[in-house]
JSON list of C-alpha atoms and ligand atoms in Angstrom, two decimals:
[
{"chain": "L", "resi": 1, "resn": "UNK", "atom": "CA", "xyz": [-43.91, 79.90, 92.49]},
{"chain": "L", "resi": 2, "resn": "UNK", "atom": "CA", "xyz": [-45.77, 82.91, 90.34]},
{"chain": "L", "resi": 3, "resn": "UNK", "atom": "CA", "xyz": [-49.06, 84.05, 92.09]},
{"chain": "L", "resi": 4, "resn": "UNK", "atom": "CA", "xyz": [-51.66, 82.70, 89.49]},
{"chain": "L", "resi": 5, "resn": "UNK", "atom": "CA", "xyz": [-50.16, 79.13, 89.75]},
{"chain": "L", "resi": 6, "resn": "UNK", "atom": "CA", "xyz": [-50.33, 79.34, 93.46]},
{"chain": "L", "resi": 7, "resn": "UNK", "atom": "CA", "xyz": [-53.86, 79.86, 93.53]},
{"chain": "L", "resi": 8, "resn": "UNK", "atom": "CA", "xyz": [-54.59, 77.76, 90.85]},
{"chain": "L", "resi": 9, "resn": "UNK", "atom": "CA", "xyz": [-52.70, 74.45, 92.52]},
{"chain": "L", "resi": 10, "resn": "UNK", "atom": "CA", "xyz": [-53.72, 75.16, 96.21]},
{"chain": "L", "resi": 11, "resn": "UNK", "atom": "CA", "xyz": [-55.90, 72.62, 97.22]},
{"chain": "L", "resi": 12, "resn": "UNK", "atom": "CA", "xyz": [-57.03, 71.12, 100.79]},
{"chain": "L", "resi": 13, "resn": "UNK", "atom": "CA", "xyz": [-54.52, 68.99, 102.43]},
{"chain": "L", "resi": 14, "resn": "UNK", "atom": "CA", "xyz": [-56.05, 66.06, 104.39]},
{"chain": "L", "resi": 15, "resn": "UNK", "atom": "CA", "xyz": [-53.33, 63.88, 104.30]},
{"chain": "L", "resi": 16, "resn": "UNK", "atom": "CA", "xyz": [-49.13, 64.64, 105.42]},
{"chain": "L", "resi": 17, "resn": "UNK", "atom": "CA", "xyz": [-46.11, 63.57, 105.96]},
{"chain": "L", "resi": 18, "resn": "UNK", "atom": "CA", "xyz": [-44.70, 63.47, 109.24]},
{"chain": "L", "resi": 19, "resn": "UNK", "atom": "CA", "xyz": [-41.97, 65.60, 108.01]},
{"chain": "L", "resi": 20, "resn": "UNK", "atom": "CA", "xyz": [-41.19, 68.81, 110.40]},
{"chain": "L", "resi": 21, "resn": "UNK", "atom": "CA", "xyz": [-41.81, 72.40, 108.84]},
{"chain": "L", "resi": 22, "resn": "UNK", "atom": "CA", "xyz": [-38.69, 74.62, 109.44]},
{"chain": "L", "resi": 23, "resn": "UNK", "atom": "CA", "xyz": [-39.70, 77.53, 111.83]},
{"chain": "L", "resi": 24, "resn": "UNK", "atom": "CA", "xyz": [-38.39, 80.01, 109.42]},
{"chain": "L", "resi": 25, "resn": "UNK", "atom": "CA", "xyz": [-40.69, 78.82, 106.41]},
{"chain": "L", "resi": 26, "resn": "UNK", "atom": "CA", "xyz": [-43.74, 78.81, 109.13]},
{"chain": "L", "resi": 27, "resn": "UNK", "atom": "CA", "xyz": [-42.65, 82.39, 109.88]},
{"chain": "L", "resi": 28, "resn": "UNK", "atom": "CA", "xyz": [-42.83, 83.52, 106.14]},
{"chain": "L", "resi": 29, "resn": "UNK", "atom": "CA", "xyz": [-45.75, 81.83, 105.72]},
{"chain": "L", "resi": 30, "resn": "UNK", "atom": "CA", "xyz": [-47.21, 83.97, 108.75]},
{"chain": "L", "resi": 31, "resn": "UNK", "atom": "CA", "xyz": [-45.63, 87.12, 107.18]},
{"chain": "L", "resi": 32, "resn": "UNK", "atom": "CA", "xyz": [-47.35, 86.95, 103.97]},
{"chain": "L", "resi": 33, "resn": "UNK", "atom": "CA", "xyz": [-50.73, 86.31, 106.56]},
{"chain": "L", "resi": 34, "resn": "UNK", "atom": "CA", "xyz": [-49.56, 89.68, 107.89]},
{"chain": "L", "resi": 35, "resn": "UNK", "atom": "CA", "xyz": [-49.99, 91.49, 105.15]},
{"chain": "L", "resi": 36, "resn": "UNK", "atom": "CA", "xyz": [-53.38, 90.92, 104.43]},
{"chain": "L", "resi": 37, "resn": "UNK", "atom": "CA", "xyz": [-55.67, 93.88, 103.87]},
{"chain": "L", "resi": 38, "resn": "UNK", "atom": "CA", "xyz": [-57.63, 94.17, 106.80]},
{"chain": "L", "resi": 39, "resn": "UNK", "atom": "CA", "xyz": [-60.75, 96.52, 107.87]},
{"chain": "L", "resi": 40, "resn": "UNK", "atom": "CA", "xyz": [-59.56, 100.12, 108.78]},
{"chain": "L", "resi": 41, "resn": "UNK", "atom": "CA", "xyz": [-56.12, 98.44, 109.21]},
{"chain": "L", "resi": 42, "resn": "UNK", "atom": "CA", "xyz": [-56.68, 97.09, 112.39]},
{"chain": "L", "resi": 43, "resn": "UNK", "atom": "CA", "xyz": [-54.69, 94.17, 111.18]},
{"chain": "L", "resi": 44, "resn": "UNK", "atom": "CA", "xyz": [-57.33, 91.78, 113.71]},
{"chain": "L", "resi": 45, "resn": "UNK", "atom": "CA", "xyz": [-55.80, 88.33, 113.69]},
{"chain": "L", "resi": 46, "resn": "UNK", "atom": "CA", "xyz": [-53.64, 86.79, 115.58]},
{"chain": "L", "resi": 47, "resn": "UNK", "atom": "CA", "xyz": [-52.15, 83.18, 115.22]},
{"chain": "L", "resi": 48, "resn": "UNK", "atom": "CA", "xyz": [-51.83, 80.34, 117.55]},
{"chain": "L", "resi": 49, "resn": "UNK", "atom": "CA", "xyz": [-49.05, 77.43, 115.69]},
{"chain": "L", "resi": 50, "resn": "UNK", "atom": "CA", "xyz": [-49.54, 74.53, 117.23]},
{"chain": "L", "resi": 51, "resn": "UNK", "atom": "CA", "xyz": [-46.08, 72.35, 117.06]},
{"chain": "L", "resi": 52, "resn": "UNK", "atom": "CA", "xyz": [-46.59, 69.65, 120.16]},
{"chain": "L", "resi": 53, "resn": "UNK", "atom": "CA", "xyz": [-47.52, 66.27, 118.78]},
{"chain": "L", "resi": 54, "resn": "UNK", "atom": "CA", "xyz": [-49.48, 65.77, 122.31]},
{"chain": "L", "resi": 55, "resn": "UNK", "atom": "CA", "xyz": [-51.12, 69.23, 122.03]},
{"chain": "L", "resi": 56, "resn": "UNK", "atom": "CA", "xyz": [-52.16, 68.06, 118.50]},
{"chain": "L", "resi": 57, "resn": "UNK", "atom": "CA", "xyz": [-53.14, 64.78, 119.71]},
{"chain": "L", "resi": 58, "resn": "UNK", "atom": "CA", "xyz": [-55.54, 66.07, 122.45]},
{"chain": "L", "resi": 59, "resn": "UNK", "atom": "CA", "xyz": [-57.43, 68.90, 119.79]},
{"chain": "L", "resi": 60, "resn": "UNK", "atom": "CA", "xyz": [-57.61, 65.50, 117.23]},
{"chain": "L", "resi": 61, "resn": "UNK", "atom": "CA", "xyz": [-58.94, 63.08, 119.61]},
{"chain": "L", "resi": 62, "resn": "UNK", "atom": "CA", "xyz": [-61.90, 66.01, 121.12]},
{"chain": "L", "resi": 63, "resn": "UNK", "atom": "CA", "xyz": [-62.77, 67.03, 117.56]},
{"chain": "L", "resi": 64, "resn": "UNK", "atom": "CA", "xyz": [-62.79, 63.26, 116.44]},
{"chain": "L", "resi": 65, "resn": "UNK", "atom": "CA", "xyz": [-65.26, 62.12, 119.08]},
{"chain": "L", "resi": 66, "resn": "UNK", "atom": "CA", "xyz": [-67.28, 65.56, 117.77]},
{"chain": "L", "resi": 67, "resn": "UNK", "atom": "CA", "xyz": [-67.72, 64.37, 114.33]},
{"chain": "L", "resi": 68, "resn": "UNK", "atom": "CA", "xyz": [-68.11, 60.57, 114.94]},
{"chain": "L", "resi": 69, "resn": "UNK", "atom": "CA", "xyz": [-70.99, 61.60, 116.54]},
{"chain": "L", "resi": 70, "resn": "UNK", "atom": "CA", "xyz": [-72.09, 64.31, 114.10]},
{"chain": "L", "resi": 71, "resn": "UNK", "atom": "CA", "xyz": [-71.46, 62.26, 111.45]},
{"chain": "L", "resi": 72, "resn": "UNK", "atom": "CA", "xyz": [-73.45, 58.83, 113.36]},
{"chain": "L", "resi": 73, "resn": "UNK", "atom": "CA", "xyz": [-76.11, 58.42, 111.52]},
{"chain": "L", "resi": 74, "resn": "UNK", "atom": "CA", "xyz": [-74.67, 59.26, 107.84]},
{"chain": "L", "resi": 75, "resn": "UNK", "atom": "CA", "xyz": [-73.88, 56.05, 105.65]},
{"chain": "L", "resi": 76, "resn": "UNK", "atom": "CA", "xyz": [-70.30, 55.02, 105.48]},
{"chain": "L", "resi": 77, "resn": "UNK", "atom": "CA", "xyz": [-69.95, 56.16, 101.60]},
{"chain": "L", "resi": 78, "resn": "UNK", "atom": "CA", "xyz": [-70.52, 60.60, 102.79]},
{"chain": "L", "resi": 79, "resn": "UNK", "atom": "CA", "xyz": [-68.43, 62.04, 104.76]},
{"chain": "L", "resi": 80, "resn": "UNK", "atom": "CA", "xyz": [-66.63, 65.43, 103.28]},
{"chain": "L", "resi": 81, "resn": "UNK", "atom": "CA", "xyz": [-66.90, 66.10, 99.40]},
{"chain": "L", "resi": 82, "resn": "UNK", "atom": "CA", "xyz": [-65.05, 62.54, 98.07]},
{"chain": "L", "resi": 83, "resn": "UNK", "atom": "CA", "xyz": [-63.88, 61.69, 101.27]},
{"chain": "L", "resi": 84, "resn": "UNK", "atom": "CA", "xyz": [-65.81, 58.67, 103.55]},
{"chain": "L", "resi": 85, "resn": "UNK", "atom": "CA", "xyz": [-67.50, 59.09, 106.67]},
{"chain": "L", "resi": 86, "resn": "UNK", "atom": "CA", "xyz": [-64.11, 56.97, 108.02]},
{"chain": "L", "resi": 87, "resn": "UNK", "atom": "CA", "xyz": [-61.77, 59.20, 106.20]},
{"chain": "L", "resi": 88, "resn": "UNK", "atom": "CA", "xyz": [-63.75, 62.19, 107.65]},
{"chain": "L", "resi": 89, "resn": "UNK", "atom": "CA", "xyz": [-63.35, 61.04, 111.07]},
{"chain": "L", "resi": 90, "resn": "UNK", "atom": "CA", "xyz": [-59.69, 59.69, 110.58]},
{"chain": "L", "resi": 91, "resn": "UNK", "atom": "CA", "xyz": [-58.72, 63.57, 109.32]},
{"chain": "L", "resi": 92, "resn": "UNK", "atom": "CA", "xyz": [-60.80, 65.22, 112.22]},
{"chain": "L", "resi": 93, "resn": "UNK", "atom": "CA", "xyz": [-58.56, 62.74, 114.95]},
{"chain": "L", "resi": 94, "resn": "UNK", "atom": "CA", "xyz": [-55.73, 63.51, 113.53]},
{"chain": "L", "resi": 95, "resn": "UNK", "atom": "CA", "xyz": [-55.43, 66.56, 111.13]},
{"chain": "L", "resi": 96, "resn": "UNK", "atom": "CA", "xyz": [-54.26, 64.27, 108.56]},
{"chain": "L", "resi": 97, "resn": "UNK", "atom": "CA", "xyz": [-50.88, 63.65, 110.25]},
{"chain": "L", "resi": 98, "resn": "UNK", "atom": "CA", "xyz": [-49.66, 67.10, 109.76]},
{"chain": "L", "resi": 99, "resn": "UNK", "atom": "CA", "xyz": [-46.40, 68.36, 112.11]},
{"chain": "L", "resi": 100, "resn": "UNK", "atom": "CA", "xyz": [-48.42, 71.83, 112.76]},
{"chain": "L", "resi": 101, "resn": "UNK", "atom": "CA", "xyz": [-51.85, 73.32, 113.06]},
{"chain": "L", "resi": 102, "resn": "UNK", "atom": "CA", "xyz": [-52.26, 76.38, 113.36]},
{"chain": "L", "resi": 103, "resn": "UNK", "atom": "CA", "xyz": [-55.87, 78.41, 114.70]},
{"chain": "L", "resi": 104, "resn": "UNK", "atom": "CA", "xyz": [-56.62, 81.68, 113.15]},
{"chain": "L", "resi": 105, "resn": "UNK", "atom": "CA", "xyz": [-58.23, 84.06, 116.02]},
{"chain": "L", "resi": 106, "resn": "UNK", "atom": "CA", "xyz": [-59.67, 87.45, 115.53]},
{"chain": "L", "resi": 107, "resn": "UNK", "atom": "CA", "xyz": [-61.17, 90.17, 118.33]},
{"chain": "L", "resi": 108, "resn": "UNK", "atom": "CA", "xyz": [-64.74, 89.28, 119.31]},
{"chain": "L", "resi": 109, "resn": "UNK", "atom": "CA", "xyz": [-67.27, 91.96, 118.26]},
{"chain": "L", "resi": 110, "resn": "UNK", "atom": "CA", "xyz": [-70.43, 93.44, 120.08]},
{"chain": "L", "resi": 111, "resn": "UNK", "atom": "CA", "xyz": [-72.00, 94.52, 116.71]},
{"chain": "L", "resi": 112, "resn": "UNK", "atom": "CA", "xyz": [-72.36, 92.69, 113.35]},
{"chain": "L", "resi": 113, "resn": "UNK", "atom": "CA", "xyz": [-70.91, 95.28, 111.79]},
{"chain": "L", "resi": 114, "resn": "UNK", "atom": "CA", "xyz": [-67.56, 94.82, 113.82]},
{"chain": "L", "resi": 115, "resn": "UNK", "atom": "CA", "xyz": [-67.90, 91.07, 113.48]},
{"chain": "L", "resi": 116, "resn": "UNK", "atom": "CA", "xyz": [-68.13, 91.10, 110.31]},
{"chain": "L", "resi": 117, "resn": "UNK", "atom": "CA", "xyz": [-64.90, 93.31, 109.70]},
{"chain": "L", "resi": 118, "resn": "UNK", "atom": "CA", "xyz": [-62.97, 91.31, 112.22]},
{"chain": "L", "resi": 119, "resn": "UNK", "atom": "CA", "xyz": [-64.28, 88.22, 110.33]},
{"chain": "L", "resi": 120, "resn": "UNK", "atom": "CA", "xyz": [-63.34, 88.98, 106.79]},
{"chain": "L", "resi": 121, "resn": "UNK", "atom": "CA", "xyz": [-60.37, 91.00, 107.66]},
{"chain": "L", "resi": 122, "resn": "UNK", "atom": "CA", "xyz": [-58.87, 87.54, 109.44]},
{"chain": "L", "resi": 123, "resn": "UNK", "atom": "CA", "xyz": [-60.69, 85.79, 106.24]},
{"chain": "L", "resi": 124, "resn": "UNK", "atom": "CA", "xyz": [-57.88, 87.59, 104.35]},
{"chain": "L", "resi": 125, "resn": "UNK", "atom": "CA", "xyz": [-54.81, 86.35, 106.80]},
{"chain": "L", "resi": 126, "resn": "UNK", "atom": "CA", "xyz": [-56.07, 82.85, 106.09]},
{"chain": "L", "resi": 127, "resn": "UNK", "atom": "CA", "xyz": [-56.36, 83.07, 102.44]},
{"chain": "L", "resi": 128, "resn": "UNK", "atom": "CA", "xyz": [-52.76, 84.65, 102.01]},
{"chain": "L", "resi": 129, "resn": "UNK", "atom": "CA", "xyz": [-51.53, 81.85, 104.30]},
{"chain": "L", "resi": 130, "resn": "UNK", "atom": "CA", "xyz": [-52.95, 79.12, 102.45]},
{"chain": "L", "resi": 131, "resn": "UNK", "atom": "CA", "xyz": [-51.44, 80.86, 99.20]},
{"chain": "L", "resi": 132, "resn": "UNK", "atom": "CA", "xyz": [-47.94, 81.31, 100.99]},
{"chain": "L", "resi": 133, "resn": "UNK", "atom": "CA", "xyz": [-47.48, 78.05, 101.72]},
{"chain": "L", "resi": 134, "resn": "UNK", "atom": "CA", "xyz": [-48.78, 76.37, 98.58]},
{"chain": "L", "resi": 135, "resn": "UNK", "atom": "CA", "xyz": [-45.74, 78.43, 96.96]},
{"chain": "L", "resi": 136, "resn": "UNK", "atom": "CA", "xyz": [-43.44, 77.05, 99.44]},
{"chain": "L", "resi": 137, "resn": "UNK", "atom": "CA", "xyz": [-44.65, 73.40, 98.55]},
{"chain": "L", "resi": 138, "resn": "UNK", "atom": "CA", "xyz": [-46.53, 73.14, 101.80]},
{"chain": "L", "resi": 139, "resn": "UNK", "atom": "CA", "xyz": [-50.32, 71.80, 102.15]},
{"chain": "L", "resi": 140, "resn": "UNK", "atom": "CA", "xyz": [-53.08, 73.24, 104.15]},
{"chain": "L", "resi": 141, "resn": "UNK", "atom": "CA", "xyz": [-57.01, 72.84, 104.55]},
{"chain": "L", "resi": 142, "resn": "UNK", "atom": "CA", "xyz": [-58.92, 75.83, 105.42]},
{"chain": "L", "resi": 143, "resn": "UNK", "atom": "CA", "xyz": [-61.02, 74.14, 108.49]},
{"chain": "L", "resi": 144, "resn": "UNK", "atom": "CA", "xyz": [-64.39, 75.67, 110.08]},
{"chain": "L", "resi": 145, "resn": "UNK", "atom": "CA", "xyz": [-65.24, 72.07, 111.42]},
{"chain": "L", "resi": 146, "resn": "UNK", "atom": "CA", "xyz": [-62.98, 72.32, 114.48]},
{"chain": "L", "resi": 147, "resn": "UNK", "atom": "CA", "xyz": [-65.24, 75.19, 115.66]},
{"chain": "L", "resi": 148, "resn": "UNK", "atom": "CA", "xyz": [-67.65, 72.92, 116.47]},
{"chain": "L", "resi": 149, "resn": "UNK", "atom": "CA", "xyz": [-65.57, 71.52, 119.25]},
{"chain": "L", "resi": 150, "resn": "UNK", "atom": "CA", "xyz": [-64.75, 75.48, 120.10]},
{"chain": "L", "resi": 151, "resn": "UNK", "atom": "CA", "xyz": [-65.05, 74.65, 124.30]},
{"chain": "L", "resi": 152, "resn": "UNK", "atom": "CA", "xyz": [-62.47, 71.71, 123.67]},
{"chain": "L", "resi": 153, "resn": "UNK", "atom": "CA", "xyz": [-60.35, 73.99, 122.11]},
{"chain": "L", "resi": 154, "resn": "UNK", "atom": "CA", "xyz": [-60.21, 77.25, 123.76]},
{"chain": "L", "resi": 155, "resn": "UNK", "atom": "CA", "xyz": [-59.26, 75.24, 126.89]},
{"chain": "L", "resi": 156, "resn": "UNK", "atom": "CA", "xyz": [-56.44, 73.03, 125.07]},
{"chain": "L", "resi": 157, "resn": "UNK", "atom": "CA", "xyz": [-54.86, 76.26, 123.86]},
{"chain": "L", "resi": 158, "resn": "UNK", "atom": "CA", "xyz": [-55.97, 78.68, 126.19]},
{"chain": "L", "resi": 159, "resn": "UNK", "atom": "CA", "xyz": [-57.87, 80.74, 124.11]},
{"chain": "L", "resi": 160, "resn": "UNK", "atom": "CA", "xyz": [-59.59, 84.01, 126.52]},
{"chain": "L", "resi": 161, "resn": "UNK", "atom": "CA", "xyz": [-62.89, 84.94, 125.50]},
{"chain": "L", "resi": 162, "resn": "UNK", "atom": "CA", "xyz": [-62.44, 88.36, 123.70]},
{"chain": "L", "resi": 163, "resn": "UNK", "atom": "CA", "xyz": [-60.64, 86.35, 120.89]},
{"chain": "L", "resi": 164, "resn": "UNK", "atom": "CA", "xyz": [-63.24, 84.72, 118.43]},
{"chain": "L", "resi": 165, "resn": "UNK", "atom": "CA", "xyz": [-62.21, 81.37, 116.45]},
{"chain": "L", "resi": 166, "resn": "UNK", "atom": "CA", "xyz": [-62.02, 82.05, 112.69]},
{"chain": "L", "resi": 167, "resn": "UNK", "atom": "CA", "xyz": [-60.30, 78.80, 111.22]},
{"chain": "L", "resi": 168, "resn": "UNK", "atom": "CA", "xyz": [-57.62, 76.47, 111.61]},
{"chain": "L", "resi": 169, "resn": "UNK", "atom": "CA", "xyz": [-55.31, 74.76, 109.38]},
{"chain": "L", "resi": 170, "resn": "UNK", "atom": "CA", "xyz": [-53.45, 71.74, 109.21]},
{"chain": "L", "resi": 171, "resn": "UNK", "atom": "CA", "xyz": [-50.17, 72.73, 107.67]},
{"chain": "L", "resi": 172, "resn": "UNK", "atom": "CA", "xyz": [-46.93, 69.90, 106.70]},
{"chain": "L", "resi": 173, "resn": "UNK", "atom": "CA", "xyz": [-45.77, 68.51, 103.36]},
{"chain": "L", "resi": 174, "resn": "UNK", "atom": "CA", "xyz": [-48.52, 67.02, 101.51]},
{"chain": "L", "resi": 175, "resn": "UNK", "atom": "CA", "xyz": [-48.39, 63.13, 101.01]},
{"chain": "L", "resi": 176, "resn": "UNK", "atom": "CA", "xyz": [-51.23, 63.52, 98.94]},
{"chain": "L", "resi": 177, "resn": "UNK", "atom": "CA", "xyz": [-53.09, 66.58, 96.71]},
{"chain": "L", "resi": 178, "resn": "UNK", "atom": "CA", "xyz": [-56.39, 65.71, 95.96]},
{"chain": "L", "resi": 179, "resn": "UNK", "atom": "CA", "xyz": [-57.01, 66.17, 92.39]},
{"chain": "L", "resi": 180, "resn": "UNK", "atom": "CA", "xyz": [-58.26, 69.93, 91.66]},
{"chain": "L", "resi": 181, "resn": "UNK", "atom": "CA", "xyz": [-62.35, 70.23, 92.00]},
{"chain": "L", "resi": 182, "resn": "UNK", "atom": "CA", "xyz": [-63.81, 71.73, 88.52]},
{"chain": "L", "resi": 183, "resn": "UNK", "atom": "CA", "xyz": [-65.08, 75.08, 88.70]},
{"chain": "L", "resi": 184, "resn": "UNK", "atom": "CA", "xyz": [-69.23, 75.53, 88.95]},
{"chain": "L", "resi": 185, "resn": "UNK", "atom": "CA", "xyz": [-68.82, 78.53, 86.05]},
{"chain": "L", "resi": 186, "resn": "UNK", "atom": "CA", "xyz": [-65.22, 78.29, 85.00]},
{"chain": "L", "resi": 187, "resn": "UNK", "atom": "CA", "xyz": [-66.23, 80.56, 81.81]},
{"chain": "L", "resi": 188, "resn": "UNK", "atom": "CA", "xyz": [-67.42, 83.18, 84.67]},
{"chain": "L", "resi": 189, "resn": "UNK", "atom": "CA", "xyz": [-71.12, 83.46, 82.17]},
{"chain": "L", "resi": 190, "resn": "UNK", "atom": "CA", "xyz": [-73.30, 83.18, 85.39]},
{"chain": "L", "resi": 191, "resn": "UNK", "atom": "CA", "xyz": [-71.02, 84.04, 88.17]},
{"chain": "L", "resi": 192, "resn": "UNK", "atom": "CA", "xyz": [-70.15, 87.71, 86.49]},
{"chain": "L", "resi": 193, "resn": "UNK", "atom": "CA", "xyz": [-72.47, 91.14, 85.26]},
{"chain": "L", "resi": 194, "resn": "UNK", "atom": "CA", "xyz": [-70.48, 93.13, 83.81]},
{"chain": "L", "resi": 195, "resn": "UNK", "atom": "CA", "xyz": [-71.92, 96.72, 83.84]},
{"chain": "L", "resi": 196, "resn": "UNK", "atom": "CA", "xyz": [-70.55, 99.18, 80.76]},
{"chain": "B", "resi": 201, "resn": "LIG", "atom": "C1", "xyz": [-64.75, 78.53, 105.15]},
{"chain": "B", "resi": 201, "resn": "LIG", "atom": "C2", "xyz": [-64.23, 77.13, 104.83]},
{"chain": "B", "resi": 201, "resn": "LIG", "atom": "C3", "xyz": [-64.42, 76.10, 105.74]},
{"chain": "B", "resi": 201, "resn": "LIG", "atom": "C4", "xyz": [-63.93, 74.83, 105.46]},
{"chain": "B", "resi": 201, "resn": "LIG", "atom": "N1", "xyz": [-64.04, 73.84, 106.43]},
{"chain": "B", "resi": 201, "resn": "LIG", "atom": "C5", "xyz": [-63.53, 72.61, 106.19]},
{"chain": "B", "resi": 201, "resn": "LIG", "atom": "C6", "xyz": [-63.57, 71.63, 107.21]},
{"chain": "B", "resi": 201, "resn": "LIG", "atom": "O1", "xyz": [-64.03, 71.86, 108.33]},
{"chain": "B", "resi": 201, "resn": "LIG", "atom": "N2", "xyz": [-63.05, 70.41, 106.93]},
{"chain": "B", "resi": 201, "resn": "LIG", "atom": "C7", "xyz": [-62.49, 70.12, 105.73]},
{"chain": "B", "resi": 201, "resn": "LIG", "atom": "O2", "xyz": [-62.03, 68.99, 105.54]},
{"chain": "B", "resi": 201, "resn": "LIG", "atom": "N3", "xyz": [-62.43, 71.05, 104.72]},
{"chain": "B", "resi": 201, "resn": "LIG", "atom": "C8", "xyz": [-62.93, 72.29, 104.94]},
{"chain": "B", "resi": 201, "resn": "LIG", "atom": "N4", "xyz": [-62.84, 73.26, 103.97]},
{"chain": "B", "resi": 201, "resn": "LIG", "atom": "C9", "xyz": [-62.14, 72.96, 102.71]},
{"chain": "B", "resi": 201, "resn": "LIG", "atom": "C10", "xyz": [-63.12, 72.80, 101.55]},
{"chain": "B", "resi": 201, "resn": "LIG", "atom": "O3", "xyz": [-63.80, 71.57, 101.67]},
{"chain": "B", "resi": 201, "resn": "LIG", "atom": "C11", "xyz": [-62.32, 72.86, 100.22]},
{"chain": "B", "resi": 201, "resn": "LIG", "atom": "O4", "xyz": [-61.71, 74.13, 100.12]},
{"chain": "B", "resi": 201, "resn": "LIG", "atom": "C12", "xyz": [-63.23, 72.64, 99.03]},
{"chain": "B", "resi": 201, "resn": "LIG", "atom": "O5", "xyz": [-63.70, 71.30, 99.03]},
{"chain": "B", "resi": 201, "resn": "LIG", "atom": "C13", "xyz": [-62.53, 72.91, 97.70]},
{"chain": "B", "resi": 201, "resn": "LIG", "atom": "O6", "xyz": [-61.35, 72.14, 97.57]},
{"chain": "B", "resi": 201, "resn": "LIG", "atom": "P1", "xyz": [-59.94, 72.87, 97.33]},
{"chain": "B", "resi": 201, "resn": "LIG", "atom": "O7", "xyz": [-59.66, 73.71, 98.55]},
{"chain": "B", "resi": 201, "resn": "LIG", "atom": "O8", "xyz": [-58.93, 71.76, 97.16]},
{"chain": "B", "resi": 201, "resn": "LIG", "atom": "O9", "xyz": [-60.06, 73.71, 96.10]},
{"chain": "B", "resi": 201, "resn": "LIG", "atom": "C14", "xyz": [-63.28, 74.55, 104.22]},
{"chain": "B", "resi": 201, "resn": "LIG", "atom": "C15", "xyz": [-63.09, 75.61, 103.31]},
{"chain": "B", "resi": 201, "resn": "LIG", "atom": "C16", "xyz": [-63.54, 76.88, 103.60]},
{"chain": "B", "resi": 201, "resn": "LIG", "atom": "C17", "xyz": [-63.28, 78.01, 102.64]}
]
């Protein structure tokens, strides 16, 4: 798939088949996350690919209970963008059904600065993962919600404490795209200055 339609037809995954993702098409997706640009090329993520449908079960069922209870006192029609404060919860329990997940880490910082480096660098991993495996035909959804149930999680996947949680990602063959949201500016009037 060319680049432009690749980031044009990405969109976030929240539903998959149960379909397993050959380990050499996760591996080329984690290449192209490789080769991200990254702050003074320290190259600061690192990837954890979750494969066990019981590991996967145990992150779902923590981050589920977190969001039932975020999400309590919300009526039943707002959950996420389109999707119902059921849906919400049925994604969060279960990552939409998708074969892997896989948890984008990066080093923890002492200064903002640093934090900020190690934040976009990894930032830039995710992005060229998403776009990797959009051209391969595979979904994903860029997720900050799990790091709300970050204890949960660093002890289901043994995560030490000099590794900060960036993202994680539900990755499989999509059994549904959702249907591309417009763009706020698409004409890029307000969104760009251009300086002569
Ligand atoms: C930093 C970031 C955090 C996000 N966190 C979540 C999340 O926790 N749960 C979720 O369902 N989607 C999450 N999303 C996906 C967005 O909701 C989605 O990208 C947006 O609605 C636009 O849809 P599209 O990706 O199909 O273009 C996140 C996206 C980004 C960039």
């Amino acid at each position: 798939m060319e680049l432009f339609e690749a980031i044009q037809t990405r969109r976030a995954v929240r539903n998959y088949l149960p379909d397993p993702v050959p380990e050499d098409e996760i591996k080329k997706i984690l290449d192209a996350a490789n080769w991200a640009p990254s702050a003074m090329n320290r190259q600061q993520w690192e990837f954890i690919v979750v494969t066990g449908k019981e590991t996967i079960r145990q992150m779902g069922v923590s981050f589920g209970a977190v969001i039932e209870e975020l999400t309590r006192n919300l009526p039943a029609s707002s959950g996420h963008g389109s999707l119902s404060r059921e849906e919400f919860i049925r994604f969060a329990k279960t990552y939409g059904g998708a074969p892997v997940v896989i948890v984008i880490l990066t080093d923890r910082a002492d200064t903002g600065d640093f934090r900020r480096a190690n934040l976009e660098s990894a930032s830039a991993a995710m992005e060229n993962l998403l776009l990797a495996a959009t051209a391969l035909g595979l979904g994903t959804c860029w997720m900050t919600g799990p790091l709300r149930d970050e204890k949960a999680l660093r002890k289901i996947l043994a995560i030490p404490d000099d590794r900060e949680l960036v993202a994680v990602t539900p990755l499989g063959y999509p059994a549904e795209v959702p249907p591309a949201p417009a763009r706020i500016d698409p004409e890029l009037r307000q969104k760009v200055r251009w300086v002569g």
